[in-house]
Amino acid sequence: GVFVGFDNHGEVWIDGQKVALRRQGDRHASLIDTEVGTARLRAGRNLVAVRSCDVRDDWRLYFRLGNPDGSEIDTLRWGVAS
């Protein structure tokens, strides 16, 4: 699953496909997991892009990938594309 929180607005794209996110919490109380979506990762490399828009005040972003139940993906490794 895709677990994200934006203080204003944002989008997540994985391998060129926009992830449909649904709100499940109050982003003013906490950003952690306030929006969730589903994406299927391929074996090997996957390109993840996160776009965040800040309207006013401080900019905040929370993002993680996990199993559908929210648990950690043991085999997931992160890198930075150049």
Backbone as XML, in Angstrom:
<?xml version="1.0"?>
<chain id="A" units="angstrom">
  <residue number="1" name="GLY">
    <atom name="N" x="0.803" y="-1.180" z="0.000"/>
    <atom name="CA" x="0.000" y="0.000" z="0.000"/>
    <atom name="C" x="0.852" y="1.252" z="0.000"/>
  </residue>
  <residue number="2" name="VAL">
    <atom name="N" x="0.251" y="2.330" z="-0.381"/>
    <atom name="CA" x="0.887" y="3.644" z="-0.380"/>
    <atom name="C" x="0.267" y="4.436" z="0.761"/>
  </residue>
  <residue number="3" name="PHE">
    <atom name="N" x="1.098" y="4.925" z="1.652"/>
    <atom name="CA" x="0.645" y="5.664" z="2.823"/>
    <atom name="C" x="1.313" y="7.031" z="2.791"/>
  </residue>
  <residue number="4" name="VAL">
    <atom name="N" x="0.515" y="8.083" z="2.778"/>
    <atom name="CA" x="1.066" y="9.417" z="2.559"/>
    <atom name="C" x="0.277" y="10.449" z="3.360"/>
  </residue>
  <residue number="5" name="GLY">
    <atom name="N" x="0.889" y="11.576" z="3.574"/>
    <atom name="CA" x="0.215" y="12.700" z="4.205"/>
    <atom name="C" x="0.783" y="14.005" z="3.672"/>
  </residue>
  <residue number="6" name="PHE">
    <atom name="N" x="-0.074" y="14.898" z="3.263"/>
    <atom name="CA" x="0.312" y="16.227" z="2.780"/>
    <atom name="C" x="-0.382" y="17.253" z="3.656"/>
  </residue>
  <residue number="7" name="ASP">
    <atom name="N" x="0.292" y="18.358" z="3.957"/>
    <atom name="CA" x="-0.397" y="19.371" z="4.748"/>
    <atom name="C" x="-1.351" y="20.192" z="3.885"/>
  </residue>
  <residue number="8" name="ASN">
    <atom name="N" x="-1.163" y="20.139" z="2.582"/>
    <atom name="CA" x="-2.110" y="20.784" z="1.685"/>
    <atom name="C" x="-2.551" y="19.801" z="0.606"/>
  </residue>
  <residue number="9" name="HIS">
    <atom name="N" x="-1.793" y="19.681" z="-0.459"/>
    <atom name="CA" x="-2.195" y="18.816" z="-1.574"/>
    <atom name="C" x="-0.994" y="18.042" z="-2.089"/>
  </residue>
  <residue number="10" name="GLY">
    <atom name="N" x="-1.258" y="16.913" z="-2.755"/>
    <atom name="CA" x="-0.173" y="16.155" z="-3.347"/>
    <atom name="C" x="-0.664" y="14.976" z="-4.157"/>
  </residue>
  <residue number="11" name="GLU">
    <atom name="N" x="0.281" y="14.372" z="-4.860"/>
    <atom name="CA" x="0.013" y="13.206" z="-5.702"/>
    <atom name="C" x="1.190" y="12.246" z="-5.585"/>
  </residue>
  <residue number="12" name="VAL">
    <atom name="N" x="0.922" y="10.980" z="-5.843"/>
    <atom name="CA" x="1.963" y="9.963" z="-5.898"/>
    <atom name="C" x="1.849" y="9.241" z="-7.230"/>
  </residue>
  <residue number="13" name="TRP">
    <atom name="N" x="2.977" y="9.030" z="-7.874"/>
    <atom name="CA" x="3.053" y="8.296" z="-9.140"/>
    <atom name="C" x="4.052" y="7.158" z="-8.961"/>
  </residue>
  <residue number="14" name="ILE">
    <atom name="N" x="3.697" y="5.960" z="-9.435"/>
    <atom name="CA" x="4.611" y="4.818" z="-9.403"/>
    <atom name="C" x="4.670" y="4.227" z="-10.802"/>
  </residue>
  <residue number="15" name="ASP">
    <atom name="N" x="5.878" y="4.202" z="-11.335"/>
    <atom name="CA" x="6.114" y="3.692" z="-12.691"/>
    <atom name="C" x="5.181" y="4.335" z="-13.716"/>
  </residue>
  <residue number="16" name="GLY">
    <atom name="N" x="5.001" y="5.639" z="-13.600"/>
    <atom name="CA" x="4.214" y="6.393" z="-14.570"/>
    <atom name="C" x="2.713" y="6.351" z="-14.360"/>
  </residue>
  <residue number="17" name="GLN">
    <atom name="N" x="2.245" y="5.663" z="-13.333"/>
    <atom name="CA" x="0.810" y="5.556" z="-13.068"/>
    <atom name="C" x="0.466" y="6.332" z="-11.807"/>
  </residue>
  <residue number="18" name="LYS">
    <atom name="N" x="-0.517" y="7.227" z="-11.919"/>
    <atom name="CA" x="-0.956" y="7.990" z="-10.757"/>
    <atom name="C" x="-1.677" y="7.062" z="-9.786"/>
  </residue>
  <residue number="19" name="VAL">
    <atom name="N" x="-1.314" y="7.140" z="-8.518"/>
    <atom name="CA" x="-1.938" y="6.312" z="-7.480"/>
    <atom name="C" x="-3.194" y="7.024" z="-6.974"/>
  </residue>
  <residue number="20" name="ALA">
    <atom name="N" x="-4.326" y="6.333" z="-7.020"/>
    <atom name="CA" x="-5.572" y="6.889" z="-6.477"/>
    <atom name="C" x="-5.476" y="6.855" z="-4.955"/>
  </residue>
  <residue number="21" name="LEU">
    <atom name="N" x="-5.552" y="8.018" z="-4.339"/>
    <atom name="CA" x="-5.458" y="8.126" z="-2.887"/>
    <atom name="C" x="-6.818" y="8.452" z="-2.299"/>
  </residue>
  <residue number="22" name="ARG">
    <atom name="N" x="-7.093" y="7.916" z="-1.131"/>
    <atom name="CA" x="-8.328" y="8.256" z="-0.423"/>
    <atom name="C" x="-7.966" y="8.742" z="0.974"/>
  </residue>
  <residue number="23" name="ARG">
    <atom name="N" x="-8.658" y="9.750" z="1.410"/>
    <atom name="CA" x="-8.393" y="10.339" z="2.724"/>
    <atom name="C" x="-8.982" y="9.459" z="3.808"/>
  </residue>
  <residue number="24" name="GLN">
    <atom name="N" x="-8.214" y="9.265" z="4.886"/>
    <atom name="CA" x="-8.713" y="8.450" z="5.993"/>
    <atom name="C" x="-8.399" y="9.066" z="7.345"/>
  </residue>
  <residue number="25" name="GLY">
    <atom name="N" x="-8.025" y="10.306" z="7.378"/>
    <atom name="CA" x="-7.717" y="10.918" z="8.662"/>
    <atom name="C" x="-7.749" y="12.429" z="8.577"/>
  </residue>
  <residue number="26" name="ASP">
    <atom name="N" x="-7.472" y="13.052" z="9.683"/>
    <atom name="CA" x="-7.457" y="14.504" z="9.776"/>
    <atom name="C" x="-6.022" y="14.998" z="9.617"/>
  </residue>
  <residue number="27" name="ARG">
    <atom name="N" x="-5.695" y="15.585" z="8.476"/>
    <atom name="CA" x="-4.323" y="16.015" z="8.223"/>
    <atom name="C" x="-3.883" y="17.149" z="9.135"/>
  </residue>
  <residue number="28" name="HIS">
    <atom name="N" x="-4.818" y="17.817" z="9.795"/>
    <atom name="CA" x="-4.444" y="18.874" z="10.731"/>
    <atom name="C" x="-3.985" y="18.284" z="12.070"/>
  </residue>
  <residue number="29" name="ALA">
    <atom name="N" x="-4.454" y="17.090" z="12.403"/>
    <atom name="CA" x="-4.050" y="16.428" z="13.646"/>
    <atom name="C" x="-2.706" y="15.714" z="13.471"/>
  </residue>
  <residue number="30" name="SER">
    <atom name="N" x="-2.528" y="15.008" z="12.353"/>
    <atom name="CA" x="-1.300" y="14.270" z="12.067"/>
    <atom name="C" x="-1.255" y="13.958" z="10.584"/>
  </residue>
  <residue number="31" name="LEU">
    <atom name="N" x="-0.069" y="13.980" z="9.992"/>
    <atom name="CA" x="0.067" y="13.625" z="8.583"/>
    <atom name="C" x="0.226" y="12.125" z="8.361"/>
  </residue>
  <residue number="32" name="ILE">
    <atom name="N" x="0.514" y="11.372" z="9.412"/>
    <atom name="CA" x="0.844" y="9.965" z="9.260"/>
    <atom name="C" x="-0.358" y="9.178" z="8.743"/>
  </residue>
  <residue number="33" name="ASP">
    <atom name="N" x="-0.180" y="8.608" z="7.549"/>
    <atom name="CA" x="-1.192" y="7.740" z="6.922"/>
    <atom name="C" x="-2.556" y="8.407" z="6.751"/>
  </residue>
  <residue number="34" name="THR">
    <atom name="N" x="-2.602" y="9.713" z="6.501"/>
    <atom name="CA" x="-3.895" y="10.366" z="6.323"/>
    <atom name="C" x="-4.493" y="10.127" z="4.945"/>
  </residue>
  <residue number="35" name="GLU">
    <atom name="N" x="-3.667" y="9.666" z="4.004"/>
    <atom name="CA" x="-4.178" y="9.257" z="2.696"/>
    <atom name="C" x="-3.537" y="7.929" z="2.348"/>
  </residue>
  <residue number="36" name="VAL">
    <atom name="N" x="-4.341" y="7.033" z="1.779"/>
    <atom name="CA" x="-3.831" y="5.710" z="1.425"/>
    <atom name="C" x="-4.256" y="5.345" z="0.012"/>
  </residue>
  <residue number="37" name="GLY">
    <atom name="N" x="-3.463" y="4.506" z="-0.617"/>
    <atom name="CA" x="-3.771" y="4.028" z="-1.954"/>
    <atom name="C" x="-3.135" y="2.666" z="-2.161"/>
  </residue>
  <residue number="38" name="THR">
    <atom name="N" x="-3.408" y="2.093" z="-3.310"/>
    <atom name="CA" x="-2.887" y="0.777" z="-3.651"/>
    <atom name="C" x="-2.054" y="0.879" z="-4.914"/>
  </residue>
  <residue number="39" name="ALA">
    <atom name="N" x="-0.908" y="0.235" z="-4.886"/>
    <atom name="CA" x="-0.050" y="0.173" z="-6.072"/>
    <atom name="C" x="0.653" y="-1.175" z="-6.073"/>
  </residue>
  <residue number="40" name="ARG">
    <atom name="N" x="0.892" y="-1.687" z="-7.248"/>
    <atom name="CA" x="1.593" y="-2.956" z="-7.382"/>
    <atom name="C" x="3.025" y="-2.648" z="-7.815"/>
  </residue>
  <residue number="41" name="LEU">
    <atom name="N" x="3.988" y="-3.106" z="-7.015"/>
    <atom name="CA" x="5.388" y="-2.919" z="-7.360"/>
    <atom name="C" x="5.874" y="-4.116" z="-8.158"/>
  </residue>
  <residue number="42" name="ARG">
    <atom name="N" x="6.703" y="-3.836" z="-9.145"/>
    <atom name="CA" x="7.315" y="-4.900" z="-9.943"/>
    <atom name="C" x="8.559" y="-5.407" z="-9.222"/>
  </residue>
  <residue number="43" name="ALA">
    <atom name="N" x="8.990" y="-6.603" z="-9.548"/>
    <atom name="CA" x="10.287" y="-7.066" z="-9.063"/>
    <atom name="C" x="11.353" y="-6.194" z="-9.704"/>
  </residue>
  <residue number="44" name="GLY">
    <atom name="N" x="12.365" y="-5.848" z="-8.967"/>
    <atom name="CA" x="13.413" y="-4.975" z="-9.500"/>
    <atom name="C" x="13.112" y="-3.526" z="-9.183"/>
  </residue>
  <residue number="45" name="ARG">
    <atom name="N" x="13.507" y="-2.646" z="-10.074"/>
    <atom name="CA" x="13.367" y="-1.208" z="-9.838"/>
    <atom name="C" x="11.984" y="-0.691" z="-10.190"/>
  </residue>
  <residue number="46" name="ASN">
    <atom name="N" x="11.506" y="0.249" z="-9.373"/>
    <atom name="CA" x="10.256" y="0.963" z="-9.600"/>
    <atom name="C" x="10.549" y="2.440" z="-9.399"/>
  </residue>
  <residue number="47" name="LEU">
    <atom name="N" x="10.014" y="3.276" z="-10.266"/>
    <atom name="CA" x="10.207" y="4.712" z="-10.151"/>
    <atom name="C" x="9.034" y="5.305" z="-9.374"/>
  </residue>
  <residue number="48" name="VAL">
    <atom name="N" x="9.331" y="5.979" z="-8.270"/>
    <atom name="CA" x="8.316" y="6.598" z="-7.424"/>
    <atom name="C" x="8.519" y="8.110" z="-7.473"/>
  </residue>
  <residue number="49" name="ALA">
    <atom name="N" x="7.441" y="8.836" z="-7.759"/>
    <atom name="CA" x="7.483" y="10.302" z="-7.762"/>
    <atom name="C" x="6.370" y="10.818" z="-6.856"/>
  </residue>
  <residue number="50" name="VAL">
    <atom name="N" x="6.712" y="11.785" z="-6.024"/>
    <atom name="CA" x="5.742" y="12.393" z="-5.119"/>
    <atom name="C" x="5.739" y="13.889" z="-5.392"/>
  </residue>
  <residue number="51" name="ARG">
    <atom name="N" x="4.561" y="14.427" z="-5.662"/>
    <atom name="CA" x="4.406" y="15.866" z="-5.884"/>
    <atom name="C" x="3.620" y="16.443" z="-4.714"/>
  </residue>
  <residue number="52" name="SER">
    <atom name="N" x="4.149" y="17.506" z="-4.153"/>
    <atom name="CA" x="3.514" y="18.134" z="-3.006"/>
    <atom name="C" x="3.359" y="19.624" z="-3.268"/>
  </residue>
  <residue number="53" name="CYS">
    <atom name="N" x="2.215" y="20.171" z="-2.906"/>
    <atom name="CA" x="1.926" y="21.593" z="-3.091"/>
    <atom name="C" x="1.606" y="22.199" z="-1.725"/>
  </residue>
  <residue number="54" name="ASP">
    <atom name="N" x="2.319" y="23.252" z="-1.398"/>
    <atom name="CA" x="2.080" y="23.945" z="-0.142"/>
    <atom name="C" x="1.413" y="25.284" z="-0.441"/>
  </residue>
  <residue number="55" name="VAL">
    <atom name="N" x="0.268" y="25.510" z="0.150"/>
    <atom name="CA" x="-0.495" y="26.732" z="-0.085"/>
    <atom name="C" x="-0.051" y="27.848" z="0.849"/>
  </residue>
  <residue number="56" name="ARG">
    <atom name="N" x="0.140" y="27.527" z="2.131"/>
    <atom name="CA" x="0.583" y="28.534" z="3.088"/>
    <atom name="C" x="1.225" y="27.862" z="4.297"/>
  </residue>
  <residue number="57" name="ASP">
    <atom name="N" x="1.934" y="28.626" z="5.084"/>
    <atom name="CA" x="2.604" y="28.161" z="6.291"/>
    <atom name="C" x="3.703" y="27.148" z="5.958"/>
  </residue>
  <residue number="58" name="ASP">
    <atom name="N" x="4.012" y="26.279" z="6.894"/>
    <atom name="CA" x="5.095" y="25.319" z="6.719"/>
    <atom name="C" x="4.716" y="24.220" z="5.739"/>
  </residue>
  <residue number="59" name="TRP">
    <atom name="N" x="5.741" y="23.694" z="5.052"/>
    <atom name="CA" x="5.564" y="22.567" z="4.144"/>
    <atom name="C" x="5.840" y="21.280" z="4.918"/>
  </residue>
  <residue number="60" name="ARG">
    <atom name="N" x="4.918" y="20.309" z="4.795"/>
    <atom name="CA" x="5.092" y="19.012" z="5.448"/>
    <atom name="C" x="4.682" y="17.896" z="4.502"/>
  </residue>
  <residue number="61" name="LEU">
    <atom name="N" x="5.395" y="16.779" z="4.597"/>
    <atom name="CA" x="5.118" y="15.616" z="3.759"/>
    <atom name="C" x="5.463" y="14.361" z="4.543"/>
  </residue>
  <residue number="62" name="TYR">
    <atom name="N" x="4.621" y="13.346" z="4.434"/>
    <atom name="CA" x="4.872" y="12.034" z="5.018"/>
    <atom name="C" x="4.618" y="11.021" z="3.913"/>
  </residue>
  <residue number="63" name="PHE">
    <atom name="N" x="5.530" y="10.042" z="3.740"/>
    <atom name="CA" x="5.369" y="9.042" z="2.684"/>
    <atom name="C" x="6.020" y="7.736" z="3.107"/>
  </residue>
  <residue number="64" name="ARG">
    <atom name="N" x="5.314" y="6.640" z="2.834"/>
    <atom name="CA" x="5.919" y="5.322" z="3.003"/>
    <atom name="C" x="5.182" y="4.320" z="2.132"/>
  </residue>
  <residue number="65" name="LEU">
    <atom name="N" x="5.848" y="3.231" z="1.818"/>
    <atom name="CA" x="5.245" y="2.089" z="1.133"/>
    <atom name="C" x="5.193" y="0.941" z="2.127"/>
  </residue>
  <residue number="66" name="GLY">
    <atom name="N" x="4.128" y="0.163" z="2.081"/>
    <atom name="CA" x="3.996" y="-0.977" z="2.984"/>
    <atom name="C" x="3.093" y="-2.030" z="2.382"/>
  </residue>
  <residue number="67" name="ASN">
    <atom name="N" x="2.954" y="-3.115" z="3.087"/>
    <atom name="CA" x="1.980" y="-4.138" z="2.704"/>
    <atom name="C" x="0.576" y="-3.533" z="2.854"/>
  </residue>
  <residue number="68" name="PRO">
    <atom name="N" x="-0.431" y="-4.127" z="2.230"/>
    <atom name="CA" x="-1.787" y="-3.569" z="2.325"/>
    <atom name="C" x="-2.279" y="-3.345" z="3.754"/>
  </residue>
  <residue number="69" name="ASP">
    <atom name="N" x="-1.802" y="-4.168" z="4.698"/>
    <atom name="CA" x="-2.226" y="-3.993" z="6.089"/>
    <atom name="C" x="-1.400" y="-2.933" z="6.828"/>
  </residue>
  <residue number="70" name="GLY">
    <atom name="N" x="-0.463" y="-2.313" z="6.118"/>
    <atom name="CA" x="0.361" y="-1.270" z="6.713"/>
    <atom name="C" x="1.684" y="-1.749" z="7.268"/>
  </residue>
  <residue number="71" name="SER">
    <atom name="N" x="1.888" y="-3.054" z="7.298"/>
    <atom name="CA" x="3.141" y="-3.584" z="7.825"/>
    <atom name="C" x="4.295" y="-3.332" z="6.846"/>
  </residue>
  <residue number="72" name="GLU">
    <atom name="N" x="5.499" y="-3.429" z="7.359"/>
    <atom name="CA" x="6.705" y="-3.166" z="6.585"/>
    <atom name="C" x="6.910" y="-4.222" z="5.503"/>
  </residue>
  <residue number="73" name="ILE">
    <atom name="N" x="7.417" y="-3.806" z="4.343"/>
    <atom name="CA" x="7.804" y="-4.725" z="3.271"/>
    <atom name="C" x="9.263" y="-5.084" z="3.512"/>
  </residue>
  <residue number="74" name="ASP">
    <atom name="N" x="9.521" y="-6.293" z="3.940"/>
    <atom name="CA" x="10.870" y="-6.703" z="4.338"/>
    <atom name="C" x="11.902" y="-6.596" z="3.221"/>
  </residue>
  <residue number="75" name="THR">
    <atom name="N" x="11.493" y="-6.832" z="1.984"/>
    <atom name="CA" x="12.439" y="-6.869" z="0.873"/>
    <atom name="C" x="12.597" y="-5.533" z="0.156"/>
  </residue>
  <residue number="76" name="LEU">
    <atom name="N" x="11.925" y="-4.495" z="0.630"/>
    <atom name="CA" x="11.966" y="-3.191" z="-0.031"/>
    <atom name="C" x="13.287" y="-2.486" z="0.240"/>
  </residue>
  <residue number="77" name="ARG">
    <atom name="N" x="13.932" y="-1.995" z="-0.804"/>
    <atom name="CA" x="15.167" y="-1.230" z="-0.694"/>
    <atom name="C" x="14.979" y="0.088" z="-1.430"/>
  </residue>
  <residue number="78" name="TRP">
    <atom name="N" x="15.521" y="1.177" z="-0.878"/>
    <atom name="CA" x="15.364" y="2.518" z="-1.445"/>
    <atom name="C" x="16.671" y="2.964" z="-2.085"/>
  </residue>
  <residue number="79" name="GLY">
    <atom name="N" x="16.545" y="3.740" z="-3.138"/>
    <atom name="CA" x="17.686" y="4.384" z="-3.775"/>
    <atom name="C" x="17.219" y="5.681" z="-4.390"/>
  </residue>
  <residue number="80" name="VAL">
    <atom name="N" x="18.162" y="6.492" z="-4.802"/>
    <atom name="CA" x="17.847" y="7.782" z="-5.425"/>
    <atom name="C" x="18.212" y="7.698" z="-6.902"/>
  </residue>
  <residue number="81" name="ALA">
    <atom name="N" x="17.257" y="8.055" z="-7.760"/>
    <atom name="CA" x="17.503" y="8.047" z="-9.207"/>
    <atom name="C" x="18.379" y="9.235" z="-9.559"/>
  </residue>
  <residue number="82" name="SER">
    <atom name="N" x="19.253" y="9.030" z="-10.509"/>
    <atom name="CA" x="20.125" y="10.128" z="-10.937"/>
    <atom name="C" x="19.776" y="10.600" z="-12.322"/>
  </residue>
</chain>
